Short mmCIF file of C-alpha atoms in Angstrom, two decimals:
data_model
loop_
_atom_site.label_atom_id
_atom_site.label_comp_id
_atom_site.label_asym_id
_atom_site.label_seq_id
_atom_site.Cartn_x
_atom_site.Cartn_y
_atom_site.Cartn_z
CA MET A 1 21.71 15.74 14.84
CA ASP A 2 24.77 15.97 17.06
CA SER A 3 23.21 19.51 18.28
CA PRO A 4 20.19 20.96 19.66
CA ALA A 5 20.69 24.00 17.09
CA ASP A 6 19.84 21.47 14.14
CA MET A 7 16.70 20.75 15.35
CA ASN A 8 15.73 24.19 13.81
CA SER A 9 17.13 21.98 10.46
CA PRO A 10 14.55 21.59 7.85
CA ALA A 11 17.28 18.30 6.83
CA THR A 12 16.46 17.40 10.50
CA TRP A 13 13.18 17.12 10.26
CA LEU A 14 13.23 15.58 6.59
CA GLU A 15 16.00 13.05 7.50
CA LEU A 16 13.80 12.46 11.02
CA ALA A 17 10.58 11.99 9.13
CA GLU A 18 12.66 9.45 6.39
CA MET A 19 13.38 7.96 9.77
CA LYS A 20 9.99 7.54 10.53
CA LEU A 21 8.35 6.58 7.50
CA ASP A 22 11.15 3.52 7.78
CA HIS A 23 9.88 2.53 11.14
CA ALA A 24 6.15 2.41 10.14
CA ARG A 25 7.46 0.25 7.40
CA GLN A 26 9.68 -2.34 9.70
CA ILE A 27 5.91 -2.08 11.67
CA PHE A 28 3.57 -2.78 9.12
CA GLU A 29 5.41 -6.19 8.26
CA ILE A 30 4.86 -7.44 11.20
CA GLY A 31 1.56 -6.67 11.48
CA LEU A 32 1.43 -3.94 13.89
CA TYR A 33 -1.13 -1.67 12.16
CA ASP A 34 -1.82 0.80 15.16
CA ASP A 35 1.57 1.77 15.59
CA THR A 36 2.48 1.83 11.89
CA LEU A 37 -0.85 4.75 11.46
CA SER A 38 0.66 6.06 14.17
CA ARG A 39 4.67 6.71 12.97
CA ALA A 40 3.35 7.50 9.30
CA TYR A 41 1.48 9.88 10.73
CA TYR A 42 4.59 11.20 12.46
CA ALA A 43 7.04 10.97 9.65
CA MET A 44 4.49 13.49 7.72
CA PHE A 45 4.13 15.12 10.70
CA TYR A 46 7.75 15.84 10.46
CA ALA A 47 8.30 16.56 7.36
CA ALA A 48 5.33 19.23 7.07
CA LYS A 49 7.99 20.63 9.94
CA ALA A 50 10.63 20.32 7.83
CA ALA A 51 8.43 22.61 5.06
CA LEU A 52 7.52 25.16 7.68
CA LEU A 53 10.98 26.09 9.26
CA SER A 54 12.27 26.29 5.27
CA GLU A 55 10.10 29.71 5.76
CA GLY A 56 10.94 30.68 8.69
CA VAL A 57 7.80 29.26 10.67
CA ASP A 58 8.28 27.11 13.80
CA LEU A 59 5.02 25.56 15.18
CA ARG A 60 4.83 23.22 17.70
CA ARG A 61 1.29 22.36 17.79
CA HIS A 62 0.11 19.89 15.72
CA SER A 63 -3.27 21.86 14.75
CA SER A 64 -0.89 25.20 14.23
CA ALA A 65 1.01 23.65 12.03
CA VAL A 66 -1.12 21.86 9.96
CA THR A 67 -3.19 24.99 9.57
CA LYS A 68 0.11 27.17 8.33
CA PHE A 69 1.30 24.35 6.17
CA ARG A 70 -2.20 24.95 4.40
CA GLU A 71 -1.97 28.44 4.75
CA LEU A 72 1.88 28.48 3.25
CA PHE A 73 2.04 25.89 0.83
CA VAL A 74 -1.48 24.93 -0.21
CA ILE A 75 -3.72 28.09 -0.65
CA THR A 76 -0.35 29.50 -2.53
CA GLY A 77 -1.01 26.78 -5.40
CA ARG A 78 2.71 25.07 -4.39
CA VAL A 79 1.66 22.22 -3.15
CA ASP A 80 -1.70 20.55 -4.34
CA ALA A 81 -4.35 20.02 -1.99
CA GLU A 82 -4.62 16.34 -2.13
CA TYR A 83 -1.35 16.51 0.32
CA LEU A 84 -3.05 18.04 2.54
CA ARG A 85 -5.91 15.92 2.65
CA TYR A 86 -3.00 13.16 2.95
CA LEU A 87 -2.09 14.90 6.62
CA GLY A 88 -5.27 14.97 7.43
CA GLN A 89 -6.69 11.42 6.89
CA ALA A 90 -3.33 10.31 8.96
CA GLN A 91 -4.02 12.54 11.47
CA SER A 92 -7.15 11.71 12.38
CA ALA A 93 -5.74 7.46 11.72
CA ARG A 94 -3.53 8.15 14.52
CA GLU A 95 -5.86 10.03 17.04
CA ARG A 96 -8.12 6.76 16.14
CA SER A 97 -5.19 4.34 17.02
CA ASP A 98 -3.95 6.14 20.19
CA TYR A 99 -7.19 7.28 21.51
CA ALA A 100 -9.59 4.50 20.59
CA PRO A 101 -6.92 1.20 20.35
CA PHE A 102 -9.64 -1.86 20.82
CA ALA A 103 -11.18 0.04 17.21
CA PRO A 104 -10.34 -2.56 14.12
CA VAL A 105 -7.53 -0.87 12.24
CA SER A 106 -7.12 -2.79 8.55
CA LYS A 107 -4.03 -3.83 7.45
CA GLU A 108 -5.82 -2.15 3.60
CA GLY A 109 -6.28 0.97 5.50
CA THR A 110 -2.95 1.53 7.27
CA GLU A 111 -0.93 0.72 3.58
CA GLU A 112 -3.36 3.23 2.51
CA ILE A 113 -1.96 5.75 4.81
CA LEU A 114 1.50 4.14 4.73
CA ASN A 115 1.84 4.75 0.73
CA THR A 116 0.82 8.64 1.45
CA ALA A 117 2.74 9.39 3.74
CA GLU A 118 5.52 8.41 1.20
CA ALA A 119 4.43 10.59 -1.45
CA PHE A 120 3.70 13.40 0.79
CA ILE A 121 7.40 13.04 2.06
CA GLU A 122 8.18 12.40 -0.94
CA LYS A 123 6.37 16.09 -2.20
CA ILE A 124 8.22 17.93 0.28
CA LYS A 125 11.35 16.91 -1.01
CA GLU A 126 11.01 18.14 -4.34
CA LEU A 127 9.72 21.24 -2.78
CA LEU A 128 13.00 21.64 -0.20
CA LYS A 129 15.13 21.43 -3.44
#
């Protein structure tokens, strides 16, 4: 990640995804579940962005990226639909935690999102090999 040109590299975004996942795990350990949800979602979003960049697609809007991910990877059968569901659940959880910050966030629900984020990133790594 030395230069702005690296920002078009799938490897850069996958590295960012893994960093955000690591941050999410650390934040989870200290009990900040709303922040964990946000980092876990961004880990998944960055992994999806890496996959899209591998196809020459660079989208910045979250909804556009999710739609294009579905089109290029799920509909074509390259990625099972459960991974798109993981991404959608994480996005919803992140939006709730960011925009309804007084809504309770459970440790168990947060841990589930964290686990699905890990599975999502592993799937993208497989896809990009």
